[in-house]
XYZ file of C-alpha atoms in Angstrom:
274
model
C 16.224 182.806 110.120
C 14.746 183.065 106.641
C 14.205 179.749 104.882
C 16.154 179.031 101.697
C 13.606 177.220 99.553
C 13.907 176.110 95.948
C 11.879 178.428 93.764
C 9.650 177.808 90.769
C 11.744 178.579 87.712
C 10.659 179.768 84.303
C 9.003 177.368 81.876
C 11.414 175.025 80.018
C 9.248 174.966 76.879
C 9.694 178.736 76.581
C 13.300 179.107 77.650
C 14.742 176.226 75.653
C 12.936 177.056 72.428
C 15.647 179.389 71.119
C 17.123 178.184 67.828
C 20.921 178.271 67.949
C 23.678 177.159 65.566
C 25.155 173.732 66.254
C 28.460 172.028 65.557
C 28.847 168.708 63.761
C 28.460 165.384 65.550
C 32.193 164.582 65.300
C 32.966 167.928 66.965
C 30.491 167.123 69.735
C 32.172 163.760 70.310
C 35.571 165.453 70.427
C 34.328 167.980 72.979
C 32.818 165.266 75.176
C 36.025 163.232 75.062
C 38.187 166.235 75.914
C 35.799 167.191 78.726
C 36.016 163.705 80.211
C 39.823 163.794 80.095
C 39.909 167.149 81.895
C 37.400 166.027 84.536
C 39.392 162.854 85.221
C 42.573 164.925 85.422
C 40.812 167.136 87.961
C 39.931 164.105 90.065
C 43.522 162.840 89.919
C 44.983 166.246 90.836
C 42.426 167.148 93.501
C 44.062 165.270 96.370
C 47.712 166.332 95.803
C 46.429 169.781 94.873
C 45.056 170.241 98.380
C 48.612 170.027 99.697
C 49.669 173.118 97.744
C 49.803 176.571 99.365
C 46.615 178.574 98.903
C 48.014 180.689 96.057
C 49.234 177.668 94.084
C 45.977 175.802 94.611
C 44.031 178.883 93.505
C 45.990 179.159 90.258
C 45.616 175.436 89.575
C 41.825 175.556 90.036
C 41.484 178.607 87.795
C 43.550 176.942 85.077
C 41.568 173.692 85.335
C 38.227 175.521 85.133
C 39.272 177.528 82.098
C 40.529 174.434 80.275
C 37.314 172.556 81.105
C 35.153 175.365 79.727
C 37.281 175.528 76.607
C 36.817 171.808 75.946
C 33.048 172.355 76.120
C 33.266 175.055 73.460
C 32.496 177.916 75.864
C 34.316 181.213 75.369
C 34.654 183.009 78.707
C 34.856 186.770 79.189
C 35.804 187.773 82.744
C 35.502 191.379 83.863
C 35.482 193.415 87.054
C 37.484 193.789 90.270
C 36.864 190.253 91.495
C 38.267 188.544 88.416
C 41.739 188.628 89.943
C 43.144 186.914 93.048
C 42.809 188.560 96.441
C 39.965 189.179 98.868
C 38.678 192.633 99.835
C 39.585 193.439 103.398
C 42.073 190.554 103.462
C 39.534 187.982 104.718
C 36.939 185.657 103.287
C 34.375 186.901 100.812
C 30.876 185.603 100.069
C 30.607 185.392 96.276
C 26.943 185.555 95.169
C 25.661 185.234 91.598
C 22.535 184.688 89.568
C 22.085 181.014 88.713
C 21.439 179.711 85.195
C 23.382 176.491 84.726
C 25.765 173.953 86.226
C 28.297 175.798 84.049
C 28.098 178.701 86.502
C 30.310 176.817 88.975
C 33.382 176.397 86.717
C 32.767 179.901 85.364
C 33.147 181.419 88.814
C 36.103 179.146 89.556
C 37.784 180.460 86.404
C 37.773 183.950 87.927
C 37.653 183.472 91.691
C 37.864 179.918 93.028
C 36.275 179.192 96.375
C 34.338 176.614 98.320
C 30.876 176.242 96.817
C 27.525 175.710 98.465
C 25.521 173.044 96.627
C 22.451 170.883 97.119
C 23.136 167.369 98.380
C 21.957 165.845 95.080
C 25.145 167.114 93.433
C 27.066 164.451 95.379
C 25.350 161.803 93.211
C 26.442 163.288 89.883
C 28.772 160.900 88.018
C 32.474 161.785 88.532
C 31.730 165.507 88.927
C 29.948 164.892 92.233
C 33.035 163.330 93.771
C 35.219 166.093 92.355
C 33.191 168.914 93.903
C 33.048 167.039 97.220
C 36.842 166.725 97.271
C 37.022 170.441 96.459
C 35.519 171.273 99.857
C 31.947 171.947 98.749
C 29.506 172.694 101.576
C 26.324 170.698 100.961
C 22.812 171.816 101.895
C 19.984 169.319 102.308
C 16.969 171.251 101.033
C 14.619 168.525 102.290
C 15.850 169.026 105.870
C 15.738 172.774 106.332
C 16.294 172.463 110.076
C 19.939 171.876 109.142
C 20.147 175.351 107.573
C 21.496 177.111 110.701
C 24.336 174.584 110.846
C 25.085 175.226 107.168
C 25.173 178.981 107.779
C 27.526 178.447 110.725
C 29.830 176.306 108.548
C 29.928 178.952 105.807
C 30.670 181.658 108.391
C 33.544 179.574 109.752
C 35.027 179.193 106.255
C 34.737 182.960 105.708
C 36.452 183.705 109.021
C 39.314 181.450 107.928
C 39.860 183.810 104.990
C 38.436 181.567 102.248
C 35.924 182.609 99.568
C 32.554 180.825 99.484
C 30.402 180.708 96.326
C 26.622 180.858 96.815
C 23.673 181.087 94.418
C 21.074 182.804 96.614
C 18.141 182.407 94.189
C 17.902 178.849 95.496
C 17.387 177.364 92.029
C 18.461 177.796 88.415
C 16.674 180.187 86.059
C 16.851 180.506 82.298
C 18.470 183.947 82.224
C 15.407 185.707 80.818
C 13.805 185.610 84.237
C 15.398 185.509 87.656
C 14.497 184.745 91.230
C 14.697 186.734 94.436
C 17.962 186.580 96.348
C 16.996 184.776 99.548
C 18.716 186.268 102.575
C 19.425 183.164 104.678
C 23.007 182.523 103.521
C 23.885 186.212 103.768
C 23.703 185.681 107.528
C 27.072 183.933 107.232
C 28.627 187.163 105.922
C 26.984 189.096 108.763
C 28.357 186.726 111.408
C 31.842 186.631 109.865
C 32.024 190.350 109.078
C 32.805 189.391 105.471
C 32.474 191.316 102.233
C 29.873 190.203 99.687
C 30.995 189.992 96.042
C 28.058 190.191 93.585
C 28.605 188.538 90.203
C 26.491 188.622 87.062
C 26.498 185.651 84.671
C 25.072 186.060 81.167
C 25.139 183.602 78.246
C 25.044 184.630 74.595
C 26.011 183.490 71.136
C 29.013 184.820 69.240
C 26.779 187.235 67.322
C 25.597 188.812 70.569
C 22.164 187.193 70.828
C 21.212 186.025 74.349
C 20.771 182.269 74.575
C 19.194 179.877 77.082
C 21.037 176.803 75.739
C 23.041 176.348 78.991
C 19.947 176.726 81.198
C 19.578 173.819 83.629
C 15.881 173.862 84.504
C 12.738 171.782 84.638
C 13.341 168.036 84.349
C 16.779 168.449 82.817
C 19.356 165.827 83.702
C 23.049 166.626 83.764
C 23.811 164.501 80.687
C 20.934 166.036 78.692
C 22.140 169.530 79.515
C 25.756 168.584 78.764
C 24.748 167.277 75.330
C 22.998 170.565 74.573
C 26.032 172.608 75.620
C 28.575 170.639 73.556
C 26.279 170.895 70.512
C 26.155 174.703 70.652
C 28.248 176.760 68.266
C 29.684 180.067 69.459
C 28.554 179.865 73.091
C 29.915 182.798 75.114
C 29.716 183.386 78.871
C 30.100 186.927 80.204
C 31.037 186.930 83.902
C 31.139 190.331 85.585
C 32.555 190.651 89.102
C 30.995 193.745 90.647
C 32.368 195.992 93.416
C 32.301 194.193 96.785
C 29.685 195.184 99.352
C 31.177 195.798 102.817
C 29.859 193.986 105.883
C 27.235 195.668 108.075
C 28.298 198.514 110.346
C 27.982 198.890 114.084
C 25.161 196.397 114.621
C 26.161 193.335 112.586
C 23.702 191.002 114.325
C 20.543 193.041 113.723
C 17.725 191.074 112.088
C 17.610 193.145 108.902
C 21.329 192.983 108.118
C 21.148 189.861 105.962
C 18.092 191.195 104.119
C 19.908 194.469 103.413
C 22.883 192.570 102.009
C 20.621 190.369 99.857
C 18.770 193.369 98.424
C 22.000 195.260 97.724
C 23.580 192.252 96.006
C 20.503 191.565 93.862
C 20.242 195.228 92.856
C 23.897 195.179 91.768
C 23.457 191.976 89.723
C 20.231 193.102 88.056
C 21.731 196.528 87.322
C 24.190 194.917 84.885
C 21.538 193.006 82.943
């Protein structure tokens, strides 16, 4: 099994040097307050929400994610065949995307909610950590890589149950100007479950079309520091493109190269939209 290691990301001093227009301090305070209200509402609704049928829960999560992003001042553009409910083949789908920011998670939830795979440190995030845990997030301890096969088995089980799983196979966040290699380890779950893989491209820009690295969550960034930078930005736009699903491997789904083939195909699809 290939090892899913965190990668060295691009240099923060380069990626975060882009000048970008900012909103006033009162507007920032308003955004932060509205964001907190929506997050708390998500915590309150998370437990009763789990009692809803899958379709109702899916719609509720998509609505919550879109409202949260709006409170942060992020305009979201969703495109592609995966930006609507339903799984190809009628079963679970492994949703894989390039990774730039913590914003990527609600962005994907706004188009196709699913159980996320996250590092164990996310559990310790204030309020949000508890929310993602209640949402059924599968946690990976990157300091104990011997647990990786168990994580893959858990993801495969979720896929077999017909539920989408969201994975960022680069293993770390990048600024958007540069990207990392899609590591194949978690694609093994799709191989074992016979699940489709849904590649997704995430790009951030300003309203005038210029690419921006303001949302990038890299280096020594803390969640609150990154949040402050996001709510200060004026005209932040996220383009999320759901690409055509990749079918599961053919007659020999357990062959050693299957997960590597899926990883290469998914990365080629994502990079082809850049």
